Coordinates of C-alpha atoms in Angstrom, one line a residue:
Chain E
X1 CA 0.0 0.0 0.0
X2 CA 1.2 3.5 -0.7
X3 CA 1.6 5.9 2.3
X4 CA -1.5 7.7 1.2
X5 CA -3.7 4.6 1.2
X6 CA -2.3 3.6 4.7
X7 CA -3.3 7.0 6.1
X8 CA -6.8 6.9 4.5
X9 CA -7.6 3.3 5.6
X10 CA -6.1 3.9 9.0
X11 CA -8.2 7.1 9.4
X12 CA -11.3 5.4 8.3
X13 CA -10.7 2.5 10.8
X14 CA -10.1 5.0 13.6
X15 CA -13.3 6.9 12.8
X16 CA -15.4 3.7 12.8
X17 CA -13.8 2.4 16.0
X18 CA -14.4 5.8 17.7
X19 CA -18.1 5.5 17.0
X20 CA -18.3 1.9 18.1
X21 CA -19.4 2.6 21.7
X22 CA -22.7 4.0 20.3
X23 CA -23.6 0.6 18.9
X24 CA -22.0 -2.2 21.0
X25 CA -22.4 -3.1 24.7
X26 CA -20.2 -2.4 27.7
X27 CA -18.6 -5.9 27.7
X28 CA -17.3 -5.5 24.1
X29 CA -15.9 -2.0 24.9
X30 CA -14.0 -3.4 27.9
X31 CA -12.6 -6.3 25.8
X32 CA -11.6 -4.0 22.9
X33 CA -9.9 -1.6 25.4
X34 CA -7.8 -4.6 26.6
X35 CA -7.0 -5.6 23.0
X36 CA -5.9 -2.1 22.1
X37 CA -3.5 -2.1 25.1
X38 CA -2.1 -5.4 24.0
X39 CA -1.7 -4.1 20.4
X40 CA 0.1 -1.0 21.7
X41 CA 2.5 -3.0 23.8
X42 CA 3.2 -5.4 21.0
X43 CA 3.8 -2.6 18.5
X44 CA 6.3 -0.9 20.8
X45 CA 8.2 -4.1 21.6
X46 CA 8.2 -5.0 17.9
X47 CA 9.5 -1.5 17.1
X48 CA 12.4 -1.9 19.5
X49 CA 13.3 -5.6 18.9
X50 CA 12.5 -5.9 15.2
X51 CA 13.7 -2.5 14.0
X52 CA 16.6 -1.6 16.3
X53 CA 17.6 -5.0 17.7
X54 CA 16.8 -4.0 21.3
X55 CA 15.5 -7.0 23.3
X56 CA 14.2 -5.4 26.5
X57 CA 12.9 -7.4 29.4
X58 CA 12.2 -4.2 31.3
X59 CA 9.4 -2.4 29.5
X60 CA 7.2 -3.1 32.5
X61 CA 9.2 -0.3 34.2
X62 CA 7.4 2.3 32.0
X63 CA 4.1 0.5 32.0
X64 CA 4.1 0.8 35.8
X65 CA 5.9 4.1 36.1
X66 CA 3.3 5.9 33.9
X67 CA 0.6 4.8 36.2
X68 CA 2.6 5.7 39.3
X69 CA 3.3 9.2 38.1
X70 CA -0.4 9.6 37.3
X71 CA -1.3 8.5 40.8
X72 CA 1.2 11.0 42.3
X73 CA -0.2 13.8 40.1
X74 CA -3.8 13.1 41.0
X75 CA -2.7 13.0 44.7
X76 CA -1.2 16.4 44.1
X77 CA -4.4 17.9 42.8
X78 CA -4.4 17.2 39.0
X79 CA -7.6 15.9 37.4
X80 CA -7.5 12.3 36.3
X81 CA -7.2 12.2 32.5
X82 CA -4.6 15.0 32.1
X83 CA -2.6 13.3 34.9
X84 CA -2.7 10.0 33.0
X85 CA -1.2 11.6 29.9
X86 CA 1.4 13.6 32.0
X87 CA 2.3 10.3 33.8
X88 CA 3.2 8.7 30.4
X89 CA 5.3 11.7 29.5
X90 CA 7.1 11.5 32.8
X91 CA 7.9 7.8 32.2
X92 CA 9.3 8.7 28.8
X93 CA 11.5 11.3 30.4
X94 CA 12.8 8.7 32.8
X95 CA 13.4 6.4 29.8
X96 CA 15.4 9.1 28.1
X97 CA 17.6 9.6 31.2
X98 CA 18.1 5.8 31.5
X99 CA 18.9 5.4 27.9
X100 CA 22.3 7.1 28.4
X101 CA 23.3 4.2 30.5
X102 CA 21.3 1.2 29.2
X103 CA 21.8 1.7 25.5
X104 CA 25.6 1.3 25.8
X105 CA 25.0 -2.3 26.8
X106 CA 24.7 -5.1 24.3
X107 CA 22.2 -7.9 23.7
X108 CA 21.9 -10.1 26.8
X109 CA 23.4 -7.5 29.1
X110 CA 20.9 -5.0 27.8
X111 CA 18.1 -7.4 28.4
X112 CA 19.0 -8.1 32.0
X113 CA 20.1 -4.6 32.9
X114 CA 16.7 -3.3 31.7
X115 CA 15.0 -5.9 33.8
X116 CA 17.1 -5.0 36.9
X117 CA 16.3 -1.3 36.3
X118 CA 12.6 -2.2 36.2
X119 CA 13.0 -4.1 39.5
X120 CA 14.8 -1.1 41.1
X121 CA 12.1 1.2 40.0
X122 CA 9.4 -1.1 41.3
X123 CA 11.2 -1.4 44.7
X124 CA 11.6 2.4 44.9
X125 CA 7.9 3.0 44.0
X126 CA 6.8 0.5 46.7
X127 CA 8.7 2.6 49.2
X128 CA 6.3 5.5 48.5
X129 CA 3.7 5.5 51.3
X130 CA 1.1 6.5 48.7
X131 CA 1.5 3.0 47.1
X132 CA 1.4 1.2 50.4
X133 CA 4.0 -1.4 49.5
X134 CA 2.5 -4.7 48.3
X135 CA -1.1 -3.6 49.0
X136 CA -1.2 -1.1 46.2
X137 CA -3.7 1.7 45.7
X138 CA -6.4 2.9 43.4
X139 CA -7.0 5.9 41.2
X140 CA -10.0 6.9 43.3
X141 CA -10.5 10.1 41.3
X142 CA -11.9 7.9 38.5
X143 CA -14.6 6.6 40.7
X144 CA -16.3 10.0 40.7
X145 CA -16.9 9.8 36.9
X146 CA -20.1 8.2 35.8
X147 CA -19.3 4.5 34.9
X148 CA -20.4 4.5 31.2
X149 CA -18.6 7.7 30.5
X150 CA -15.5 6.4 32.3
X151 CA -15.6 3.2 30.2
X152 CA -15.9 5.1 27.0
X153 CA -13.2 7.6 27.9
X154 CA -10.9 4.7 28.8
X155 CA -11.7 3.1 25.4
X156 CA -11.1 6.3 23.6
X157 CA -7.8 6.9 25.5
X158 CA -6.6 3.4 24.5
X159 CA -7.7 3.8 20.9
X160 CA -6.2 7.2 20.4
X161 CA -3.0 6.2 22.1
X162 CA -2.7 3.1 19.8
X163 CA -3.5 5.1 16.7
X164 CA -1.1 7.9 17.6
X165 CA 1.8 5.6 18.5
X166 CA 1.3 3.5 15.4
X167 CA 1.4 6.6 13.3
X168 CA 4.5 7.8 15.2
X169 CA 6.2 4.5 14.8
X170 CA 5.3 4.3 11.1
X171 CA 6.5 7.9 10.5
X172 CA 9.7 7.1 12.4
X173 CA 10.4 4.1 10.4
X174 CA 9.9 6.0 7.1
X175 CA 12.2 8.7 8.3
X176 CA 16.0 8.6 8.0
X177 CA 16.1 7.4 11.6
X178 CA 14.1 4.3 10.5
X179 CA 16.5 3.4 7.8
X180 CA 19.4 3.9 10.2
X181 CA 17.7 1.8 12.9
X182 CA 17.0 -1.1 10.5
X183 CA 20.7 -1.0 9.7
X184 CA 21.4 -1.2 13.4
X185 CA 19.1 -4.1 13.9
X186 CA 20.9 -6.0 11.1
X187 CA 24.5 -5.2 12.1
X188 CA 25.3 -2.3 14.3
X189 CA 29.0 -2.3 13.8
X190 CA 28.6 -2.2 10.1
X191 CA 26.0 0.5 10.4
X192 CA 28.3 2.6 12.6
X193 CA 31.2 2.2 10.1
X194 CA 28.9 3.6 7.4
X195 CA 28.2 6.7 9.4
X196 CA 24.9 5.8 11.2
X197 CA 24.7 7.7 14.4
X198 CA 24.1 4.7 16.6
X199 CA 23.3 6.3 19.9
X200 CA 20.8 9.0 18.8
X201 CA 19.0 6.5 16.6
X202 CA 18.7 3.9 19.3
X203 CA 17.6 6.6 21.7
X204 CA 14.8 7.8 19.5
X205 CA 13.4 4.2 19.2
X206 CA 13.9 3.5 22.9
X207 CA 12.2 6.6 24.1
X208 CA 9.3 6.2 21.7
X209 CA 9.0 2.5 22.8
X210 CA 9.0 3.5 26.5
X211 CA 6.4 6.3 25.9
X212 CA 4.1 3.8 24.1
X213 CA 4.4 1.3 27.0
X214 CA 3.7 4.0 29.5
X215 CA 0.6 5.0 27.5
X216 CA -0.5 1.4 27.6
X217 CA 0.2 1.4 31.4
X218 CA -2.0 4.5 32.1
X219 CA -4.7 3.2 29.7
X220 CA -4.6 -0.1 31.8
X221 CA -4.8 1.9 35.0
X222 CA -7.7 4.0 33.6
X223 CA -9.7 0.8 33.0
X224 CA -8.5 -1.3 36.0
X225 CA -8.5 1.6 38.5
X226 CA -6.3 -0.4 40.9
X227 CA -2.6 -0.1 41.0
X228 CA -0.7 -3.1 42.3
X229 CA 3.1 -2.8 42.1
X230 CA 3.6 -6.5 41.5
X231 CA 1.1 -6.6 38.7
X232 CA 1.8 -3.2 37.0
X233 CA 5.6 -3.7 37.2
X234 CA 5.3 -7.5 36.5
X235 CA 7.8 -9.0 34.1
X236 CA 4.9 -10.9 32.6
X237 CA 4.2 -7.8 30.5
X238 CA 7.5 -8.3 28.8
X239 CA 6.9 -12.0 28.3
X240 CA 3.5 -11.2 26.7
X241 CA 5.1 -8.6 24.4
X242 CA 7.7 -11.1 23.4
X243 CA 5.0 -13.6 22.6
X244 CA 2.9 -11.3 20.5
X245 CA 5.9 -10.1 18.5
X246 CA 7.3 -13.5 18.0
X247 CA 4.0 -15.0 16.9
X248 CA 3.1 -12.2 14.6
X249 CA 6.5 -11.4 13.2
X250 CA 9.4 -9.3 14.0
X251 CA 10.1 -7.5 10.8
X252 CA 7.0 -5.7 10.0
X253 CA 4.6 -3.3 11.6
X254 CA 1.6 -5.6 11.0
X255 CA 3.3 -8.5 12.8
X256 CA 2.9 -7.3 16.4
X257 CA -0.8 -6.4 15.7
X258 CA -1.5 -9.9 14.4
X259 CA 0.3 -11.3 17.4
X260 CA -1.8 -9.2 19.7
X261 CA -4.9 -10.6 18.0
X262 CA -3.7 -14.1 18.4
X263 CA -2.9 -13.6 22.1
X264 CA -6.3 -11.9 22.7
X265 CA -8.0 -14.9 21.0
X266 CA -6.1 -17.4 23.1
X267 CA -6.8 -15.3 26.3
X268 CA -10.5 -15.2 25.6
X269 CA -10.8 -18.9 24.6
X270 CA -8.3 -20.6 26.9
X271 CA -7.6 -18.1 29.6
X272 CA -9.8 -20.1 32.0
X273 CA -7.1 -22.8 32.1
X274 CA -5.0 -20.4 34.2
X275 CA -1.4 -21.5 34.6
X276 CA -1.7 -24.2 31.9
X277 CA -2.7 -21.5 29.5
X278 CA 0.3 -19.4 30.6
X279 CA 2.6 -22.4 30.2
X280 CA 1.2 -22.9 26.7
X281 CA 2.0 -19.3 25.9
X282 CA 5.6 -19.8 27.0
X283 CA 5.9 -23.0 25.0
X284 CA 4.3 -21.4 21.9
X285 CA 6.7 -18.5 22.1
X286 CA 9.7 -20.8 22.3
X287 CA 8.4 -22.9 19.4
X288 CA 7.8 -19.9 17.2
X289 CA 11.3 -18.6 18.0
X290 CA 12.7 -22.0 17.0
X291 CA 10.7 -23.0 14.0
X292 CA 9.0 -19.9 12.6
X293 CA 11.2 -16.9 13.6
X294 CA 9.7 -14.8 10.9
X295 CA 6.2 -15.1 12.5
X296 CA 2.8 -15.4 10.9
X297 CA 3.1 -12.2 8.9
X298 CA 6.6 -13.2 7.7
X299 CA 5.2 -16.6 6.6
X300 CA 2.5 -14.8 4.7
X301 CA 4.9 -12.4 3.1
X302 CA 7.2 -15.3 2.0
X303 CA 4.2 -17.1 0.6
X304 CA 3.2 -14.0 -1.4
X305 CA 6.7 -13.5 -2.6
X306 CA 6.9 -17.2 -3.7
X307 CA 3.6 -16.9 -5.5
X308 CA 4.7 -13.7 -7.2
X309 CA 7.9 -15.3 -8.2
X310 CA 6.1 -18.3 -9.6
X311 CA 3.7 -16.0 -11.5
X312 CA 6.7 -14.2 -12.9
X313 CA 8.3 -17.4 -13.9
X314 CA 5.2 -18.6 -15.6
X315 CA 4.7 -15.3 -17.5
X316 CA 5.7 -15.1 -21.2
X317 CA 9.4 -14.7 -21.8
X318 CA 9.0 -11.0 -22.6
X319 CA 9.5 -10.3 -18.9
X320 CA 13.2 -10.6 -18.1
X321 CA 12.7 -11.3 -14.4
X322 CA 15.1 -13.6 -12.7
X323 CA 13.8 -17.1 -12.2
X324 CA 15.0 -17.7 -8.7
X325 CA 12.3 -16.8 -6.1
X326 CA 13.5 -14.4 -3.4
X327 CA 11.6 -16.0 -0.6
X328 CA 13.9 -15.4 2.3
X329 CA 14.1 -11.7 2.0
X330 CA 12.0 -11.2 5.2
X331 CA 13.8 -13.6 7.6
X332 CA 15.9 -11.9 10.2
Chain P
X1 CA 27.2 -5.2 61.5
X2 CA 29.7 -8.0 61.8
X3 CA 26.9 -10.4 61.8
X4 CA 25.6 -9.0 58.5
X5 CA 29.0 -9.3 57.0
X6 CA 29.3 -12.9 58.0
X7 CA 25.9 -13.7 56.7
X8 CA 26.6 -11.9 53.4
X9 CA 29.9 -13.8 52.9
X10 CA 28.1 -17.1 53.6
X11 CA 25.4 -16.3 51.1
X12 CA 28.1 -15.8 48.4
X13 CA 28.8 -19.4 48.0
X14 CA 25.3 -20.2 46.9
X15 CA 25.3 -17.3 44.4
X16 CA 28.6 -18.4 43.0
X17 CA 27.3 -21.9 42.3
X18 CA 24.2 -20.4 40.7
X19 CA 26.3 -18.0 38.7
X20 CA 29.0 -20.4 37.6
X21 CA 26.6 -22.3 35.4
X22 CA 25.3 -19.2 33.7
X23 CA 28.9 -18.0 33.2
X24 CA 30.0 -21.4 31.8
X25 CA 27.2 -21.4 29.2
X26 CA 27.9 -17.8 28.2
X27 CA 31.6 -18.5 27.9
X28 CA 31.2 -21.6 25.7
X29 CA 28.1 -20.9 23.7
X30 CA 27.8 -17.1 24.0
X31 CA 24.2 -17.7 25.2
X32 CA 22.7 -16.0 28.1
X33 CA 20.3 -18.6 29.3
X34 CA 17.3 -16.6 30.6
X35 CA 15.8 -19.8 31.9
X36 CA 18.7 -20.5 34.2
X37 CA 16.9 -19.5 37.3
X38 CA 13.9 -21.6 36.4
X39 CA 16.1 -24.6 35.8
X40 CA 17.5 -24.1 39.3
X41 CA 14.0 -24.1 40.7
X42 CA 13.1 -27.2 38.6
X43 CA 16.1 -28.9 40.1
X44 CA 15.0 -27.9 43.6
X45 CA 11.5 -29.3 43.0
X46 CA 12.9 -32.5 41.7
X47 CA 14.9 -33.0 44.9
X48 CA 11.8 -32.0 46.9
X49 CA 9.7 -34.6 45.0
X50 CA 12.2 -37.4 45.5
X51 CA 12.5 -36.5 49.2
X52 CA 8.7 -36.5 49.5
X53 CA 8.8 -40.0 47.9
X54 CA 10.8 -41.3 50.9
X55 CA 14.5 -40.8 50.0
X56 CA 16.8 -39.0 52.4
X57 CA 17.4 -35.5 51.1
X58 CA 21.1 -36.1 50.2
X59 CA 20.2 -39.2 48.2
X60 CA 17.6 -37.2 46.4
X61 CA 20.1 -34.5 45.6
X62 CA 22.7 -37.1 44.4
X63 CA 20.0 -38.6 42.1
X64 CA 18.6 -35.3 40.9
X65 CA 21.9 -33.7 39.8
X66 CA 22.8 -36.2 37.1
X67 CA 19.2 -36.2 35.9
X68 CA 19.4 -32.4 35.6
X69 CA 22.7 -32.7 33.8
X70 CA 21.0 -34.9 31.2
X71 CA 18.1 -32.3 31.0
X72 CA 20.7 -29.7 30.3
X73 CA 22.4 -31.7 27.6
X74 CA 19.1 -32.5 25.9
X75 CA 18.1 -28.9 26.2
X76 CA 21.2 -28.0 24.3
X77 CA 20.8 -30.7 21.7
X78 CA 17.1 -30.2 20.9
X79 CA 16.6 -26.5 21.6
X80 CA 19.6 -24.3 22.1
X81 CA 21.7 -25.8 19.3
X82 CA 19.1 -24.8 16.8
X83 CA 19.3 -21.1 18.0
X84 CA 23.1 -20.8 17.9
X85 CA 23.3 -20.2 14.1
X86 CA 20.7 -17.5 14.2
X87 CA 22.5 -14.7 16.0
X88 CA 22.0 -13.2 19.5
X89 CA 18.3 -12.4 19.4
X90 CA 16.9 -15.9 19.1
X91 CA 18.6 -17.6 22.1
X92 CA 17.2 -14.8 24.3
X93 CA 13.7 -15.2 23.0
X94 CA 13.7 -19.0 23.2
X95 CA 15.0 -19.1 26.7
X96 CA 12.5 -16.4 28.0
X97 CA 9.7 -18.5 26.5
X98 CA 11.2 -21.7 28.1
X99 CA 11.4 -19.9 31.4
X100 CA 7.7 -18.9 31.3
X101 CA 6.8 -22.5 30.4
X102 CA 8.8 -24.0 33.3
X103 CA 7.4 -21.5 35.9
X104 CA 3.8 -22.2 34.9
X105 CA 4.3 -26.0 34.6
X106 CA 5.8 -26.1 38.1
X107 CA 2.9 -24.0 39.4
X108 CA 0.5 -26.3 37.7
X109 CA 2.1 -29.5 39.1
X110 CA 3.2 -28.4 42.6
X111 CA 0.9 -25.5 43.3
X112 CA 1.8 -22.1 44.6
X113 CA 2.9 -23.0 48.2
X114 CA 6.4 -22.3 49.1
X115 CA 8.3 -25.5 49.9
X116 CA 11.5 -26.2 51.8
X117 CA 13.9 -29.1 52.5
X118 CA 14.4 -27.8 56.0
X119 CA 12.1 -30.4 57.6
X120 CA 13.9 -33.2 55.8
X121 CA 17.2 -31.8 57.0
X122 CA 16.4 -32.1 60.7
X123 CA 18.5 -30.5 63.4
X124 CA 21.2 -29.3 60.9
X125 CA 18.8 -26.6 59.6
X126 CA 19.0 -24.7 62.9
X127 CA 22.2 -25.9 64.4
X128 CA 24.9 -23.2 64.8
X129 CA 28.4 -22.5 66.0
X130 CA 29.3 -19.6 68.2
X131 CA 32.5 -17.9 67.2
X132 CA 34.7 -16.0 69.6
X133 CA 33.1 -12.6 70.0
X134 CA 29.6 -14.0 70.3
X135 CA 28.9 -14.2 66.6
X136 CA 26.5 -17.0 65.8
X137 CA 26.9 -18.7 62.5
X138 CA 24.5 -21.4 61.3
X139 CA 26.2 -24.7 60.5
X140 CA 24.2 -25.1 57.3
X141 CA 25.3 -21.8 55.7
X142 CA 29.0 -22.6 56.5
X143 CA 28.7 -26.1 55.1
X144 CA 27.0 -24.6 52.0
X145 CA 29.8 -22.2 51.5
X146 CA 32.4 -25.0 51.9
X147 CA 30.5 -27.2 49.4
X148 CA 30.3 -24.3 47.0
X149 CA 34.1 -23.7 47.2
X150 CA 34.7 -27.5 46.7
X151 CA 32.4 -27.6 43.7
X152 CA 34.0 -24.5 42.1
X153 CA 37.5 -25.9 42.8
X154 CA 36.7 -29.2 41.2
X155 CA 35.1 -27.4 38.2
X156 CA 38.3 -25.4 37.9
X157 CA 40.4 -28.5 38.1
X158 CA 38.2 -30.2 35.5
X159 CA 38.6 -27.3 33.1
X160 CA 42.4 -27.2 33.7
X161 CA 43.3 -30.8 33.8
X162 CA 40.9 -33.1 31.9
X163 CA 40.5 -33.6 28.2
X164 CA 36.9 -32.4 28.3
X165 CA 38.0 -29.3 30.2
X166 CA 40.6 -28.5 27.7
X167 CA 38.1 -29.0 24.9
X168 CA 35.6 -26.6 26.7
X169 CA 38.3 -24.0 27.1
X170 CA 39.4 -24.3 23.5
X171 CA 35.9 -24.1 22.2
X172 CA 35.2 -21.0 24.2
X173 CA 38.3 -19.1 23.4
X174 CA 38.5 -19.9 19.7
X175 CA 35.8 -22.1 18.2
X176 CA 37.3 -22.3 14.7
X177 CA 40.8 -23.2 15.9
X178 CA 39.3 -25.7 18.3
X179 CA 37.3 -27.3 15.5
X180 CA 40.4 -27.5 13.3
X181 CA 42.1 -29.4 16.1
X182 CA 39.4 -32.0 16.2
X183 CA 37.2 -30.6 19.1
X184 CA 33.6 -31.7 18.5
X185 CA 31.9 -28.4 19.2
X186 CA 28.4 -29.9 19.5
X187 CA 29.6 -32.5 22.1
X188 CA 31.4 -29.8 24.0
X189 CA 28.3 -27.6 24.0
X190 CA 26.2 -30.5 25.3
X191 CA 28.7 -31.2 28.1
X192 CA 28.9 -27.5 29.1
X193 CA 25.1 -27.2 29.1
X194 CA 24.8 -30.4 31.2
X195 CA 27.3 -29.1 33.8
X196 CA 25.7 -25.7 33.8
X197 CA 22.2 -27.0 34.5
X198 CA 23.5 -29.4 37.1
X199 CA 25.2 -26.5 38.8
X200 CA 21.9 -24.6 38.6
X201 CA 20.0 -27.5 40.2
X202 CA 22.7 -27.7 43.0
X203 CA 22.1 -24.0 43.7
X204 CA 18.4 -24.5 43.7
X205 CA 18.8 -27.4 46.2
X206 CA 21.0 -25.1 48.4
X207 CA 18.2 -22.5 48.3
X208 CA 15.6 -25.1 49.3
X209 CA 17.8 -26.3 52.2
X210 CA 18.4 -22.8 53.5
X211 CA 15.1 -21.1 52.7
X212 CA 12.0 -21.8 50.6
X213 CA 11.4 -22.2 46.9
X214 CA 8.2 -21.4 44.9
X215 CA 7.4 -21.8 41.2
X216 CA 7.9 -18.2 40.3
X217 CA 11.2 -17.7 42.1
X218 CA 13.3 -18.4 39.0
X219 CA 13.5 -14.9 37.5
X220 CA 15.0 -13.4 40.7
X221 CA 17.5 -16.2 40.8
X222 CA 18.5 -15.5 37.2
X223 CA 19.0 -11.8 38.0
X224 CA 21.1 -12.7 41.1
X225 CA 23.3 -15.1 39.1
X226 CA 23.8 -12.5 36.3
X227 CA 24.6 -9.9 38.9
X228 CA 27.2 -12.1 40.5
X229 CA 28.8 -12.8 37.1
X230 CA 29.0 -9.2 36.2
X231 CA 30.2 -8.0 39.6
X232 CA 32.9 -10.6 39.6
X233 CA 33.9 -10.2 36.0
X234 CA 32.9 -12.7 33.2
X235 CA 35.2 -15.6 32.5
X236 CA 36.8 -16.5 35.8
X237 CA 35.5 -19.0 38.4
X238 CA 37.1 -17.4 41.4
X239 CA 35.9 -14.0 40.0
X240 CA 32.4 -15.5 40.1
X241 CA 32.9 -16.5 43.8
X242 CA 34.1 -13.0 44.6
X243 CA 31.1 -11.6 42.7
X244 CA 28.7 -13.9 44.7
X245 CA 30.3 -12.9 48.0
X246 CA 30.1 -9.1 47.1
X247 CA 26.5 -9.5 46.0
X248 CA 25.7 -11.3 49.3
X249 CA 27.5 -8.7 51.3
X250 CA 25.7 -5.8 49.5
X251 CA 22.3 -7.5 50.1
X252 CA 22.8 -8.3 53.8
X253 CA 24.2 -4.8 54.5
X254 CA 21.3 -3.3 52.5
X255 CA 18.8 -5.3 54.6
X256 CA 20.2 -3.7 57.7
X257 CA 18.9 -0.3 56.4
X258 CA 15.5 -1.4 55.4
X259 CA 13.7 -4.7 54.3
X260 CA 13.6 -3.4 50.8
X261 CA 17.3 -2.7 50.9
X262 CA 18.2 -6.3 50.5
X263 CA 17.5 -6.5 46.8
X264 CA 17.9 -2.8 46.2
X265 CA 21.5 -2.9 47.4
X266 CA 22.3 -5.9 45.2
X267 CA 20.8 -4.3 42.1
X268 CA 22.5 -1.1 43.0
X269 CA 26.0 -2.7 43.2
X270 CA 25.3 -4.5 39.9
X271 CA 24.4 -1.3 38.1
X272 CA 27.3 0.5 39.7
X273 CA 29.8 -2.1 38.5
X274 CA 28.2 -2.1 35.0
X275 CA 28.5 1.7 35.0
X276 CA 32.1 1.7 36.1
X277 CA 32.9 -0.8 33.3
X278 CA 31.2 1.3 30.7
X279 CA 33.0 4.4 32.0
X280 CA 36.4 2.7 31.8
X281 CA 35.7 1.4 28.3
X282 CA 34.6 4.9 27.3
X283 CA 37.8 6.4 28.7
X284 CA 39.9 3.7 27.2
X285 CA 38.4 4.4 23.8
X286 CA 39.7 7.9 24.1
X287 CA 43.1 6.7 25.3
X288 CA 42.6 8.2 28.8
X289 CA 42.8 6.5 32.2
X290 CA 39.4 5.7 33.6
X291 CA 40.1 6.8 37.2
X292 CA 42.1 9.8 38.5
X293 CA 44.5 7.6 40.5
X294 CA 45.6 5.6 37.5
X295 CA 48.8 6.8 35.7
X296 CA 48.1 8.9 32.6
X297 CA 50.2 6.7 30.4
X298 CA 48.4 3.5 31.5
X299 CA 47.9 1.2 28.5
X300 CA 44.4 1.0 27.2
X301 CA 42.4 -1.8 28.5
X302 CA 42.0 -4.6 25.9
X303 CA 38.5 -4.6 24.5
X304 CA 35.6 -5.9 26.6
X305 CA 35.7 -8.4 29.4
X306 CA 33.4 -10.6 27.4
X307 CA 36.1 -11.3 24.9
X308 CA 37.9 -13.5 27.4
X309 CA 37.1 -17.2 27.6
X310 CA 36.3 -19.5 30.5
X311 CA 38.8 -19.8 33.4

């Protein structure tokens, strides 16, 4: 699709989804809010891992931190929804500061250092009397709002956040920063030797990813109302992000969205099996990484490329296209 | 204060055993096994299950460790070997998924209750010696530290003296040259993974003897192991012991300040060591000494610590 088509179709989908609360019931709106949050998380993790080669196990730091800052601001007299947005911005600022340290680390060290940083942030947040340690707290200001309005506002918040971050990620990837970061994801030393500014490129991707996760975190807080440090800062968020991105596909923007749909479907149909379902999610992630690292979208793209190549091969000899199918162009 | 220092040092042996396996796998295969902590917990549950079935606890441990070594070798053969060719991203992703699988399987099979080997251990779990100066040390932590030192020393000896050890060291310092000299890389990798997972299981057993285990404890163990490796410096067994002891010290001193200080101080020390290493690399890249007390004409540090092999 051309950029123009993407924008038109995306805008139409956004408009339709915005009007949805007028037609469907509360239950559907709640489910969709959850789905949008998953999609946002997956898109951000996919942006970082797929495009810039940053495997973070610590994105829950921003998911939780956005919510915590919002709670603090509301406690200090802000009204709820501006505080949620400001909380996400605050988390992005923290990510920017942390990036000077974390982004100098490589691969596995980066993965574990982000995780340790998230743990440190969780422990520090739990020291705040407002959070009451393990007990957690609630964004009580939201209880003053009429329930239907609150549900629709939460839905709108998640939807607009998702749309805005997808647009931002899409724009970033089409900009020179995107080209540079894909080069980094492939081979950062080669990219550096060609003059790519490694640090500032990585930082742009990292801070955008953190902001997206923080938006997902405050959207989650807006619909769940309660803030439990162990849940909001839980490493399971990173595991779910990893799952969605692996299943959907690492190397495209559609991959994480597809992965989020798969996870959502699994959650809705098999979530009642509790830990067995979670064990299955872990196993499925490992199996995808082993046998289908390009993910479902990658598989589909390969299939399309193969069909196109076959069609080209079967076409009359007037076309001077090469006979060999270029099927592996999308594998990492 | 002295009490906290003694406790911290005693904790170090357990961390060193936990970290040695992680360090070995990283040294040989260049894989950071993010399921390492979960494998340790799996080993602990295996010992617990065998003990519950009527074996004495030490017999369960002696039986469980070889089983876990086989688990490690099979893990390498069936899972990790497939990821080695595909760069650094894939092993991380596979082992995270594997960790989530193990945690939830353990929860599904054994439930969420914390479990301990302390009951099976009998009086040893609370017996203690009183040192001159009135410092009380538990017999179990002391014996754990001694066992850890013995295990690490024999690992060191094995790497230095035996054929397998030489093959492991060769494969970790230069895989191509090792292959040219007839070292079967796949076999070496399986052996290293087997040793690493058995070490993890031993550490898990130590944890179950000293305290409690629960299905979701693995990630924290992984973090501790990684912290000990980084604090002590990658690639040396005695460095790992030192790293474990420093981590234990930081934690037990941190716990004196506040209950949250236990983990906070450990994480803080880890981040500080990482930061100091980055700083000295940064300065070395500019040809400057990292710290003011170093001579100006000090030779630049060679590359990253990760470039070194095992032992």
